[in-house]
Amino acid sequence: MQTVETLNEGLKRAYTLKITAKDIDSKVDAEVKRVAPQVRMPGFRPGKVPTNLIRKMHGEAIAQDALNSSIQEGVQKLIADHKLRPAVSPSVSLEGEYAPGGDAEIKVELEVLPDVPTPAIDGLKLERLTVPVSEEEVNTQLKQLAGQQKAWADAPAKHKAAEGDQVTMDFAGTVDGVAFDGGTGTDMSVEIGTGRLIPGFEDQLVGVKTGDEKTIDVAFPADYGVPDLAGKPAQFALKITAVKTAGETEINDDFAKTLGLQSLEQLTGLLKGQLEQQLGGLTRTYMKRKLLDQLAAGHDFEVPPSMVDAEFDQIWHQLQHEAEHEADPAAAKEELEAERADYVKIAERRVRLGLLLSEIGTANGVEVTPNEMNQLIAQAAAQYSPNDRERFYQYVRNEPMAAAQLRAPLFEDKVVDFLFDKAEISDREVTREELEAAIESDDGFDTGTHTHDHDNHKPRKSKKAEAGEGEAKAEKKPAAKAKKADAEPAEAEAAKKPAAKKAPAKKADDAEGEAEAKPAKKAPAKKKAD
């Protein structure tokens, strides 16, 4: 094989590979010998078919396989011989027409990963903003939980249903006088005022009594989950079978036992632990952002444009999807277009941080163990139907990109934890409101360590920076609207691998089928298969 470098500019490389006819023919000969014992042909004993007949029968397919194999080996040898680190899968193409029996000339184009300078991780200083969990917050959680576990009691016979009451009914819906699938049901209960049903439905239940029969007129929303019903007027014939009022739920040991716990003390401790975990997540989000700010300020190197493009596409796709669900999608998209350049900068920053964290982790022995990887795969597989789980396991085993995508977030978190251990950390107690404001702020929270201008982090007016955000989204309260996308580095490990095949589709939300059988506000969306 002959190799000629045709381009070496920045991170871009291009080569021409000449694979000789002799190399290809040798692979054809080897393949013919390999398959000869399995070839069957009338007039010949098994395994005794002459090789020239095998070539005549299967030569074209064998030659094509030999060419593909030669190209694959040639590209791998090129990468090894030139010590290349591809940023993404190389682009490989035949130059001109290939004639069987002749030489093959191959063009290989790729971008390589940059030589990341030795990361400066000494002298990191961070402030840890902590929020103590107050007894008042725990009591608020208890009251909210008790409010969700209402004790319903039959209302007096002549009681007229009001907001907050529970109405149980049989219903039969029609559109243009014709019954529709899922429009009939019995014993459906709804609390008036919860907004569970399509607009106008619950409002017309106010004033009904047990035993009443009533026909109401409503209209399905334009974005209703069943296209045949979306935007159409409908009638529902109702028979009210029960009206109930909510009694006060007493917060005591008996209440805790209805939740499967042993005592109120155990429930209180559980709620306090959940609040501490939630607030701890917000604290980590803030610290991680400040850590990444310091790393970004201290390191500037060229990054592969293909990786930036891929990262931008991921962010942009999410933002476009969100814009579609705004009150004015056209205006939302127009605002996004005005900020496109800012999002490109965010993508570049994330790629650079991803490469930087990868370098730090590799240099300091940070790794995801096989046991941790198995747990990640099992967690991801649980999102699929039982029939598809084995397909998913096979998919991850065969596709390095898929495994890398599962591995990357945990690897990143481990590198962040390593850097937290290296950093000089001071603690300051704040309120939850102050912590959330600090996360949302473009200027930090007056920490005294903020000495750079955030690299043009985020368009100030946009609310879409959550695209691609990982850690902060796990919090029950979304932390920041104006500055999330740039806080999370791109998953560089995943980007180094070849593109993955499509994974098996995840199972649909079990609630979806049931939603169509009731006059629900909107059919729930299916889970994503990404």
Short mmCIF file of C-alpha atoms in Angstrom, two decimals:
data_model
loop_
_atom_site.label_atom_id
_atom_site.label_comp_id
_atom_site.label_asym_id
_atom_site.label_seq_id
_atom_site.Cartn_x
_atom_site.Cartn_y
_atom_site.Cartn_z
CA MET A 1 0.00 0.00 0.00
CA GLN A 2 1.32 3.43 -0.95
CA THR A 3 0.37 6.51 1.10
CA VAL A 4 0.62 10.16 0.10
CA GLU A 5 -0.34 13.04 2.40
CA THR A 6 -2.28 15.64 0.41
CA LEU A 7 -3.40 18.03 3.17
CA ASN A 8 -2.02 19.08 6.54
CA GLU A 9 -3.64 22.31 7.71
CA GLY A 10 -4.46 22.88 11.34
CA LEU A 11 -6.40 19.83 12.46
CA LYS A 12 -7.37 18.75 8.94
CA ARG A 13 -5.60 15.89 7.22
CA ALA A 14 -6.08 14.20 3.84
CA TYR A 15 -4.30 11.21 2.30
CA THR A 16 -4.38 9.16 -0.87
CA LEU A 17 -3.96 5.42 -0.43
CA LYS A 18 -3.09 3.15 -3.31
CA ILE A 19 -4.08 -0.45 -2.70
CA THR A 20 -2.43 -2.65 -5.28
CA ALA A 21 -4.21 -5.31 -7.29
CA LYS A 22 -1.78 -7.83 -5.81
CA ASP A 23 -2.94 -7.03 -2.27
CA ILE A 24 -6.58 -7.34 -3.26
CA ASP A 25 -6.02 -10.57 -5.21
CA SER A 26 -4.27 -12.14 -2.24
CA LYS A 27 -7.33 -11.47 -0.12
CA VAL A 28 -9.55 -12.92 -2.84
CA ASP A 29 -7.43 -16.08 -2.91
CA ALA A 30 -7.58 -16.37 0.86
CA GLU A 31 -11.35 -15.94 0.88
CA VAL A 32 -11.86 -18.49 -1.91
CA LYS A 33 -9.83 -21.04 0.08
CA ARG A 34 -11.83 -20.25 3.20
CA VAL A 35 -15.25 -20.77 1.61
CA ALA A 36 -14.28 -23.68 -0.66
CA PRO A 37 -15.08 -26.43 1.90
CA GLN A 38 -18.64 -25.08 2.29
CA VAL A 39 -19.43 -24.64 -1.43
CA ARG A 40 -21.85 -27.20 -2.92
CA MET A 41 -22.15 -27.78 -6.68
CA PRO A 42 -23.78 -30.62 -8.62
CA GLY A 43 -21.23 -33.12 -9.87
CA PHE A 44 -18.65 -32.40 -7.21
CA ARG A 45 -18.13 -33.86 -3.78
CA PRO A 46 -18.43 -31.38 -0.85
CA GLY A 47 -15.24 -29.36 -0.60
CA LYS A 48 -13.95 -30.48 -3.99
CA VAL A 49 -15.35 -27.68 -6.19
CA PRO A 50 -12.48 -26.20 -8.25
CA THR A 51 -11.43 -22.71 -7.17
CA ASN A 52 -11.82 -21.37 -10.70
CA LEU A 53 -15.53 -22.32 -10.59
CA ILE A 54 -15.91 -20.71 -7.18
CA ARG A 55 -14.36 -17.54 -8.59
CA LYS A 56 -16.74 -17.69 -11.53
CA MET A 57 -19.79 -18.19 -9.30
CA HIS A 58 -18.93 -15.85 -6.41
CA GLY A 59 -15.96 -13.87 -7.66
CA GLU A 60 -17.69 -10.48 -7.88
CA ALA A 61 -19.02 -10.62 -4.31
CA ILE A 62 -15.73 -11.98 -2.97
CA ALA A 63 -13.77 -9.28 -4.80
CA GLN A 64 -16.00 -6.56 -3.36
CA ASP A 65 -15.55 -7.95 0.15
CA ALA A 66 -11.81 -8.12 -0.42
CA LEU A 67 -11.73 -4.50 -1.57
CA ASN A 68 -13.74 -3.34 1.45
CA SER A 69 -11.50 -5.32 3.78
CA SER A 70 -8.38 -3.88 2.13
CA ILE A 71 -9.73 -0.33 2.50
CA GLN A 72 -10.59 -0.86 6.17
CA GLU A 73 -7.16 -2.32 6.92
CA GLY A 74 -5.50 0.44 4.93
CA VAL A 75 -7.25 3.19 6.88
CA GLN A 76 -6.42 1.51 10.19
CA LYS A 77 -2.77 1.17 9.17
CA LEU A 78 -2.70 4.81 8.06
CA ILE A 79 -4.00 5.94 11.45
CA ALA A 80 -1.52 3.73 13.30
CA ASP A 81 1.51 4.60 11.15
CA HIS A 82 0.90 8.36 11.37
CA LYS A 83 -0.17 8.21 15.02
CA LEU A 84 -3.41 10.00 14.17
CA ARG A 85 -6.18 10.61 16.70
CA PRO A 86 -9.35 11.10 14.62
CA ALA A 87 -11.88 13.51 16.10
CA VAL A 88 -14.69 11.74 14.21
CA SER A 89 -14.82 8.84 11.77
CA PRO A 90 -12.65 9.52 8.69
CA SER A 91 -14.32 10.18 5.36
CA VAL A 92 -13.26 7.42 2.94
CA SER A 93 -14.02 7.40 -0.80
CA LEU A 94 -12.82 5.69 -3.97
CA GLU A 95 -11.00 7.92 -6.44
CA GLY A 96 -12.46 7.27 -9.88
CA GLU A 97 -13.93 3.95 -11.00
CA TYR A 98 -12.51 0.75 -9.61
CA ALA A 99 -11.92 -1.96 -12.19
CA PRO A 100 -11.76 -5.53 -10.78
CA GLY A 101 -8.22 -6.85 -11.09
CA GLY A 102 -6.71 -3.37 -10.95
CA ASP A 103 -5.32 -1.05 -8.28
CA ALA A 104 -7.68 0.93 -6.02
CA GLU A 105 -6.97 4.55 -5.12
CA ILE A 106 -8.62 5.73 -1.90
CA LYS A 107 -9.07 9.26 -0.56
CA VAL A 108 -9.12 9.60 3.22
CA GLU A 109 -10.09 12.89 4.88
CA LEU A 110 -10.29 13.49 8.60
CA GLU A 111 -9.89 15.91 11.47
CA VAL A 112 -7.57 15.01 14.30
CA LEU A 113 -7.85 15.80 17.98
CA PRO A 114 -5.63 18.67 19.08
CA ASP A 115 -2.65 18.26 21.36
CA VAL A 116 -4.24 19.50 24.55
CA PRO A 117 -1.71 21.46 26.62
CA THR A 118 -1.00 20.10 30.07
CA PRO A 119 -4.04 21.25 32.05
CA ALA A 120 -3.39 23.80 34.79
CA ILE A 121 -5.28 22.32 37.74
CA ASP A 122 -3.23 23.71 40.62
CA GLY A 123 -4.48 26.78 42.42
CA LEU A 124 -8.19 26.17 41.76
CA LYS A 125 -10.35 28.08 44.24
CA LEU A 126 -14.07 27.47 44.67
CA GLU A 127 -16.79 28.64 46.99
CA ARG A 128 -19.36 26.09 48.16
CA LEU A 129 -22.72 27.74 48.75
CA THR A 130 -24.72 25.60 51.16
CA VAL A 131 -28.37 25.77 52.17
CA PRO A 132 -29.40 24.20 55.49
CA VAL A 133 -32.75 22.39 55.47
CA SER A 134 -35.10 24.15 57.87
CA GLU A 135 -37.88 22.56 59.91
CA GLU A 136 -40.30 24.90 58.15
CA GLU A 137 -39.35 23.49 54.73
CA VAL A 138 -39.85 19.93 55.95
CA ASN A 139 -43.25 20.85 57.38
CA THR A 140 -44.22 22.48 54.08
CA GLN A 141 -43.30 19.25 52.29
CA LEU A 142 -45.38 17.27 54.80
CA LYS A 143 -48.41 19.48 54.21
CA GLN A 144 -48.05 19.24 50.45
CA LEU A 145 -47.80 15.46 50.69
CA ALA A 146 -50.84 15.32 52.94
CA GLY A 147 -52.71 17.53 50.46
CA GLN A 148 -52.01 14.99 47.74
CA GLN A 149 -53.38 12.20 49.93
CA LYS A 150 -56.83 13.65 50.46
CA ALA A 151 -59.38 11.73 52.47
CA TRP A 152 -62.54 11.81 50.34
CA ALA A 153 -65.98 11.45 51.95
CA ASP A 154 -69.40 11.24 50.29
CA ALA A 155 -71.04 14.66 50.16
CA PRO A 156 -74.67 15.16 51.38
CA ALA A 157 -77.25 14.16 48.74
CA LYS A 158 -78.07 17.74 47.76
CA HIS A 159 -74.52 19.03 47.88
CA LYS A 160 -73.54 20.88 44.72
CA ALA A 161 -70.03 20.17 43.53
CA ALA A 162 -67.58 23.03 43.89
CA GLU A 163 -63.93 23.55 43.08
CA GLY A 164 -61.85 21.13 45.13
CA ASP A 165 -64.59 18.48 45.22
CA GLN A 166 -64.21 15.10 43.54
CA VAL A 167 -66.80 14.11 40.97
CA THR A 168 -67.21 10.52 39.73
CA MET A 169 -69.08 10.05 36.46
CA ASP A 170 -69.93 7.86 33.51
CA PHE A 171 -69.43 9.62 30.18
CA ALA A 172 -70.09 9.16 26.48
CA GLY A 173 -68.51 11.57 24.01
CA THR A 174 -69.42 12.32 20.42
CA VAL A 175 -67.99 14.48 17.64
CA ASP A 176 -70.54 15.57 15.03
CA GLY A 177 -72.97 13.16 16.68
CA VAL A 178 -70.68 10.15 16.20
CA ALA A 179 -69.01 8.30 19.08
CA PHE A 180 -65.22 8.16 18.88
CA ASP A 181 -62.65 5.71 20.14
CA GLY A 182 -61.84 6.25 23.80
CA GLY A 183 -64.74 8.65 24.27
CA THR A 184 -66.81 6.40 26.53
CA GLY A 185 -66.04 5.37 30.08
CA THR A 186 -67.42 4.66 33.53
CA ASP A 187 -66.49 5.61 37.07
CA MET A 188 -64.01 8.29 36.07
CA SER A 189 -63.12 10.51 39.01
CA VAL A 190 -61.71 14.01 38.76
CA GLU A 191 -61.02 16.75 41.27
CA ILE A 192 -62.54 19.97 39.99
CA GLY A 193 -59.87 22.61 39.44
CA THR A 194 -56.91 20.30 38.81
CA GLY A 195 -56.98 20.95 35.05
CA ARG A 196 -56.71 17.26 34.23
CA LEU A 197 -59.40 17.35 31.58
CA ILE A 198 -59.71 19.35 28.38
CA PRO A 199 -60.45 23.08 28.84
CA GLY A 200 -64.00 23.82 29.89
CA PHE A 201 -64.82 20.28 31.01
CA GLU A 202 -64.19 20.67 34.73
CA ASP A 203 -65.77 24.13 34.82
CA GLN A 204 -69.09 22.60 33.73
CA LEU A 205 -69.00 20.10 36.61
CA VAL A 206 -69.42 22.90 39.14
CA GLY A 207 -72.92 22.66 40.60
CA VAL A 208 -73.68 19.02 39.72
CA LYS A 209 -75.12 16.65 42.33
CA THR A 210 -75.04 12.88 42.72
CA GLY A 211 -77.52 11.35 40.29
CA ASP A 212 -77.53 14.29 37.87
CA GLU A 213 -77.40 13.72 34.13
CA LYS A 214 -75.92 16.46 32.03
CA THR A 215 -74.64 17.11 28.50
CA ILE A 216 -71.72 19.48 28.11
CA ASP A 217 -70.10 21.07 25.06
CA VAL A 218 -66.31 21.33 24.86
CA ALA A 219 -63.62 21.63 22.21
CA PHE A 220 -60.47 19.55 21.96
CA PRO A 221 -57.29 21.67 21.94
CA ALA A 222 -55.61 22.21 18.59
CA ASP A 223 -52.54 20.33 19.84
CA TYR A 224 -54.50 17.40 21.31
CA GLY A 225 -52.59 14.13 21.15
CA VAL A 226 -55.18 12.40 18.92
CA PRO A 227 -55.01 14.07 15.46
CA ASP A 228 -58.56 13.02 14.48
CA LEU A 229 -59.93 14.94 17.48
CA ALA A 230 -57.55 17.92 17.62
CA GLY A 231 -59.40 21.23 17.41
CA LYS A 232 -62.84 19.66 17.04
CA PRO A 233 -65.97 20.49 19.12
CA ALA A 234 -67.43 17.59 21.08
CA GLN A 235 -70.35 16.75 23.34
CA PHE A 236 -70.18 14.58 26.45
CA ALA A 237 -73.26 13.03 28.03
CA LEU A 238 -72.53 12.67 31.74
CA LYS A 239 -74.11 10.71 34.55
CA ILE A 240 -72.84 11.81 37.95
CA THR A 241 -72.48 8.75 40.17
CA ALA A 242 -70.82 10.41 43.19
CA VAL A 243 -69.73 13.76 44.59
CA LYS A 244 -67.19 13.77 47.40
CA THR A 245 -65.61 16.42 49.53
CA ALA A 246 -62.07 16.41 50.86
CA GLY A 247 -61.47 16.03 54.55
CA GLU A 248 -58.38 17.18 56.37
CA THR A 249 -55.60 14.59 56.41
CA GLU A 250 -54.07 14.49 59.86
CA ILE A 251 -50.28 14.33 59.78
CA ASN A 252 -49.39 11.58 62.23
CA ASP A 253 -48.01 8.05 62.42
CA ASP A 254 -51.15 6.66 60.77
CA PHE A 255 -50.65 8.97 57.80
CA ALA A 256 -47.05 7.80 57.46
CA LYS A 257 -48.24 4.19 57.52
CA THR A 258 -50.59 4.83 54.60
CA LEU A 259 -47.42 5.65 52.65
CA GLY A 260 -45.77 2.36 53.61
CA LEU A 261 -43.59 3.81 56.38
CA GLN A 262 -43.46 2.95 60.05
CA SER A 263 -43.80 6.37 61.66
CA LEU A 264 -44.08 10.11 61.16
CA GLU A 265 -40.48 10.39 62.34
CA GLN A 266 -39.35 8.12 59.53
CA LEU A 267 -41.38 10.12 56.98
CA THR A 268 -39.95 13.40 58.27
CA GLY A 269 -36.41 12.05 58.01
CA LEU A 270 -37.05 10.83 54.49
CA LEU A 271 -38.37 14.21 53.37
CA LYS A 272 -35.45 16.01 55.00
CA GLY A 273 -33.02 13.69 53.22
CA GLN A 274 -34.67 14.38 49.88
CA LEU A 275 -34.46 18.12 50.44
CA GLU A 276 -30.78 17.84 51.42
CA GLN A 277 -30.09 15.82 48.29
CA GLN A 278 -31.91 18.35 46.13
CA LEU A 279 -30.10 21.31 47.63
CA GLY A 280 -26.81 19.43 47.44
CA GLY A 281 -27.41 19.00 43.72
CA LEU A 282 -27.90 22.76 43.33
CA THR A 283 -24.71 23.39 45.28
CA ARG A 284 -22.83 21.01 43.01
CA THR A 285 -24.30 22.67 39.91
CA TYR A 286 -23.02 26.04 41.07
CA MET A 287 -19.58 24.70 41.97
CA LYS A 288 -19.26 22.80 38.72
CA ARG A 289 -20.10 25.90 36.71
CA LYS A 290 -17.48 27.94 38.55
CA LEU A 291 -14.94 25.16 38.09
CA LEU A 292 -15.58 25.01 34.35
CA ASP A 293 -15.37 28.80 34.17
CA GLN A 294 -11.87 28.65 35.64
CA LEU A 295 -10.79 25.86 33.31
CA ALA A 296 -12.18 27.66 30.27
CA ALA A 297 -10.40 30.87 31.25
CA GLY A 298 -7.07 29.11 31.68
CA HIS A 299 -7.03 27.02 28.50
CA ASP A 300 -7.45 28.02 24.89
CA PHE A 301 -6.61 25.68 22.03
CA GLU A 302 -7.98 24.82 18.59
CA VAL A 303 -10.83 22.32 18.49
CA PRO A 304 -12.01 20.19 15.56
CA PRO A 305 -14.72 22.03 13.57
CA SER A 306 -16.57 18.73 12.96
CA MET A 307 -16.96 18.21 16.71
CA VAL A 308 -18.17 21.79 17.14
CA ASP A 309 -20.67 21.30 14.32
CA ALA A 310 -21.97 18.10 15.89
CA GLU A 311 -22.30 19.74 19.29
CA PHE A 312 -24.03 22.77 17.80
CA ASP A 313 -26.45 20.55 15.89
CA GLN A 314 -27.39 18.80 19.11
CA ILE A 315 -28.00 22.09 20.92
CA TRP A 316 -29.83 23.63 17.96
CA HIS A 317 -32.11 20.64 17.50
CA GLN A 318 -33.21 20.88 21.13
CA LEU A 319 -33.78 24.63 20.91
CA GLN A 320 -35.79 24.30 17.70
CA HIS A 321 -37.92 21.61 19.34
CA GLU A 322 -38.60 23.88 22.31
CA ALA A 323 -39.36 26.84 20.04
CA GLU A 324 -42.07 24.76 18.35
CA HIS A 325 -43.92 24.65 21.66
CA GLU A 326 -43.72 28.36 22.44
CA ALA A 327 -46.84 30.54 22.22
CA ASP A 328 -45.41 32.12 19.06
CA PRO A 329 -43.10 29.55 17.42
CA ALA A 330 -42.18 31.84 14.53
CA ALA A 331 -41.04 34.62 16.86
CA ALA A 332 -39.16 32.15 19.06
CA LYS A 333 -37.29 30.76 16.05
CA GLU A 334 -36.51 34.24 14.80
CA GLU A 335 -34.98 35.08 18.18
CA LEU A 336 -32.92 31.90 18.03
CA GLU A 337 -31.60 32.75 14.58
CA ALA A 338 -30.45 36.12 15.88
CA GLU A 339 -28.44 34.29 18.56
CA ARG A 340 -27.03 31.51 16.35
CA ALA A 341 -23.47 32.82 16.57
CA ASP A 342 -23.64 32.78 20.38
CA TYR A 343 -24.71 29.15 20.36
CA VAL A 344 -21.81 28.28 18.05
CA LYS A 345 -19.48 29.78 20.66
CA ILE A 346 -21.22 27.74 23.34
CA ALA A 347 -20.72 24.57 21.29
CA GLU A 348 -17.03 25.38 20.82
CA ARG A 349 -16.59 26.01 24.53
CA ARG A 350 -18.28 22.74 25.41
CA VAL A 351 -16.11 20.75 23.01
CA ARG A 352 -12.96 22.37 24.38
CA LEU A 353 -14.02 21.66 27.96
CA GLY A 354 -14.88 18.08 27.06
CA LEU A 355 -11.42 17.50 25.57
CA LEU A 356 -9.84 19.21 28.56
CA LEU A 357 -11.71 17.08 31.11
CA SER A 358 -10.87 13.97 29.10
CA GLU A 359 -7.19 14.89 29.20
CA ILE A 360 -7.31 15.61 32.95
CA GLY A 361 -9.07 12.32 33.67
CA THR A 362 -6.72 10.24 31.54
CA ALA A 363 -3.60 11.89 32.97
CA ASN A 364 -4.76 11.29 36.54
CA GLY A 365 -6.07 7.75 36.27
CA VAL A 366 -9.77 8.56 36.44
CA GLU A 367 -11.77 5.69 35.00
CA VAL A 368 -15.21 4.15 34.84
CA THR A 369 -14.95 0.60 36.15
CA PRO A 370 -16.47 -2.39 34.30
CA ASN A 371 -18.97 -2.81 37.15
CA GLU A 372 -20.04 0.84 36.88
CA MET A 373 -20.34 0.46 33.11
CA ASN A 374 -22.56 -2.59 33.54
CA GLN A 375 -24.79 -0.62 35.89
CA LEU A 376 -25.07 2.21 33.35
CA ILE A 377 -26.04 -0.22 30.62
CA ALA A 378 -28.61 -1.92 32.85
CA GLN A 379 -30.16 1.43 33.78
CA ALA A 380 -30.40 2.43 30.13
CA ALA A 381 -31.80 -0.98 29.14
CA ALA A 382 -34.58 -0.63 31.72
CA GLN A 383 -36.12 2.10 29.54
CA TYR A 384 -36.85 -0.46 26.83
CA SER A 385 -39.53 -3.10 26.60
CA PRO A 386 -38.47 -6.59 27.74
CA ASN A 387 -38.39 -7.81 24.13
CA ASP A 388 -35.98 -5.03 23.12
CA ARG A 389 -33.59 -5.17 26.06
CA GLU A 390 -31.40 -7.93 24.65
CA ARG A 391 -31.24 -6.02 21.36
CA PHE A 392 -30.11 -2.95 23.31
CA TYR A 393 -27.40 -4.93 25.13
CA GLN A 394 -26.17 -6.25 21.77
CA TYR A 395 -26.28 -2.74 20.30
CA VAL A 396 -24.11 -1.33 23.10
CA ARG A 397 -21.65 -4.23 22.88
CA ASN A 398 -21.23 -3.80 19.13
CA GLU A 399 -21.23 -0.02 18.87
CA PRO A 400 -18.35 1.81 20.61
CA MET A 401 -20.16 5.14 20.19
CA ALA A 402 -23.17 3.90 22.13
CA ALA A 403 -21.04 2.67 25.02
CA ALA A 404 -19.04 5.91 25.00
CA GLN A 405 -22.22 7.98 25.21
CA LEU A 406 -23.32 6.04 28.29
CA ARG A 407 -19.87 6.29 29.83
CA ALA A 408 -19.15 9.97 29.18
CA PRO A 409 -21.41 11.66 31.79
CA LEU A 410 -20.13 9.44 34.63
CA PHE A 411 -16.52 9.88 33.51
CA GLU A 412 -17.05 13.64 33.45
CA ASP A 413 -18.57 13.64 36.93
CA LYS A 414 -15.63 11.63 38.24
CA VAL A 415 -13.17 14.11 36.75
CA VAL A 416 -15.14 16.98 38.30
CA ASP A 417 -15.04 15.24 41.70
CA PHE A 418 -11.29 14.75 41.29
CA LEU A 419 -10.89 18.48 40.65
CA PHE A 420 -13.10 19.35 43.61
CA ASP A 421 -10.70 17.34 45.78
CA LYS A 422 -7.76 19.29 44.34
CA ALA A 423 -9.37 22.71 44.74
CA GLU A 424 -9.22 25.03 47.73
CA ILE A 425 -12.87 25.27 48.81
CA SER A 426 -14.44 27.78 51.17
CA ASP A 427 -17.99 27.41 52.50
CA ARG A 428 -20.71 30.00 52.79
CA GLU A 429 -24.25 29.47 54.01
CA VAL A 430 -26.98 31.07 51.88
CA THR A 431 -30.70 30.78 51.32
CA ARG A 432 -32.16 28.66 48.57
CA GLU A 433 -33.25 31.79 46.74
CA GLU A 434 -29.71 33.16 46.86
CA LEU A 435 -28.26 29.90 45.58
CA GLU A 436 -30.71 29.73 42.68
CA ALA A 437 -30.01 33.37 41.86
CA ALA A 438 -26.27 32.62 41.89
CA ILE A 439 -26.76 29.79 39.40
CA GLU A 440 -28.91 31.95 37.14
CA SER A 441 -26.62 34.96 37.32
CA ASP A 442 -24.26 35.71 34.44
CA ASP A 443 -21.96 37.51 36.85
CA GLY A 444 -21.78 34.85 39.52
CA PHE A 445 -22.81 35.54 43.10
CA ASP A 446 -20.21 38.05 44.11
CA THR A 447 -17.90 35.22 45.11
CA GLY A 448 -14.81 37.39 44.97
CA THR A 449 -13.07 34.89 42.67
CA HIS A 450 -14.77 35.86 39.41
CA THR A 451 -12.04 37.51 37.36
CA HIS A 452 -13.05 36.80 33.75
CA ASP A 453 -16.04 37.55 31.60
CA HIS A 454 -17.39 34.06 30.93
CA ASP A 455 -16.22 33.87 27.31
CA ASN A 456 -19.42 35.41 25.93
CA HIS A 457 -21.25 32.58 27.62
CA LYS A 458 -24.86 33.07 26.83
CA PRO A 459 -27.26 35.37 25.02
CA ARG A 460 -28.76 37.41 27.82
CA LYS A 461 -32.35 37.31 26.60
CA SER A 462 -32.57 33.66 25.61
CA LYS A 463 -34.32 31.12 27.83
CA LYS A 464 -33.11 28.17 25.80
CA ALA A 465 -29.67 27.53 27.24
CA GLU A 466 -30.81 24.29 28.82
CA ALA A 467 -30.14 22.45 25.55
CA GLY A 468 -27.80 19.59 26.21
CA GLU A 469 -27.64 20.36 29.94
CA GLY A 470 -27.14 17.29 32.05
CA GLU A 471 -26.48 17.77 35.73
CA ALA A 472 -28.68 20.73 36.66
CA LYS A 473 -31.71 19.26 34.92
CA ALA A 474 -31.72 16.46 37.44
CA GLU A 475 -32.78 18.90 40.12
CA LYS A 476 -36.44 19.09 40.98
CA LYS A 477 -36.25 22.84 40.60
CA PRO A 478 -34.64 23.95 37.35
CA ALA A 479 -31.63 25.95 38.30
CA ALA A 480 -30.73 28.32 35.51
CA LYS A 481 -32.49 29.42 32.38
CA ALA A 482 -30.02 31.91 30.99
CA LYS A 483 -26.77 30.03 31.21
CA LYS A 484 -27.00 26.27 31.19
CA ALA A 485 -25.86 25.11 27.79
CA ASP A 486 -22.34 26.39 28.17
CA ALA A 487 -21.90 24.87 31.63
CA GLU A 488 -21.72 21.31 30.34
CA PRO A 489 -18.76 20.22 28.21
CA ALA A 490 -19.31 18.09 25.16
CA GLU A 491 -18.83 14.38 25.67
CA ALA A 492 -15.48 14.15 23.94
CA GLU A 493 -15.07 10.44 24.46
CA ALA A 494 -18.25 9.70 22.54
CA ALA A 495 -17.29 12.05 19.74
CA LYS A 496 -14.10 10.11 19.05
CA LYS A 497 -15.98 6.98 18.01
CA PRO A 498 -17.67 6.04 14.72
CA ALA A 499 -21.32 6.93 14.39
CA ALA A 500 -23.59 4.38 16.00
CA LYS A 501 -26.43 2.47 14.43
CA LYS A 502 -29.94 3.24 15.54
CA ALA A 503 -30.87 1.76 18.88
CA PRO A 504 -34.09 -0.19 19.35
CA ALA A 505 -37.02 2.08 20.10
CA LYS A 506 -37.84 2.61 23.76
CA LYS A 507 -41.12 1.42 25.12
CA ALA A 508 -44.00 3.88 24.93
CA ASP A 509 -45.28 5.51 28.06
CA ASP A 510 -47.81 3.09 29.58
CA ALA A 511 -50.13 5.99 30.32
CA GLU A 512 -50.54 6.90 26.69
CA GLY A 513 -53.07 4.26 25.74
CA GLU A 514 -55.19 4.98 28.76
CA ALA A 515 -55.21 8.72 28.10
CA GLU A 516 -57.23 8.30 24.94
CA ALA A 517 -60.02 6.58 26.84
CA LYS A 518 -60.74 9.68 28.89
CA PRO A 519 -61.34 13.32 28.02
CA ALA A 520 -57.83 14.20 29.07
CA LYS A 521 -56.28 17.55 28.36
CA LYS A 522 -53.54 16.12 26.14
CA ALA A 523 -52.18 12.68 25.41
CA PRO A 524 -48.77 12.30 27.05
CA ALA A 525 -45.78 12.26 24.76
CA LYS A 526 -43.86 9.07 24.21
CA LYS A 527 -40.49 8.73 25.79
CA LYS A 528 -37.59 9.66 23.62
CA ALA A 529 -35.41 6.99 22.14
CA ASP A 530 -32.28 9.01 22.11
#
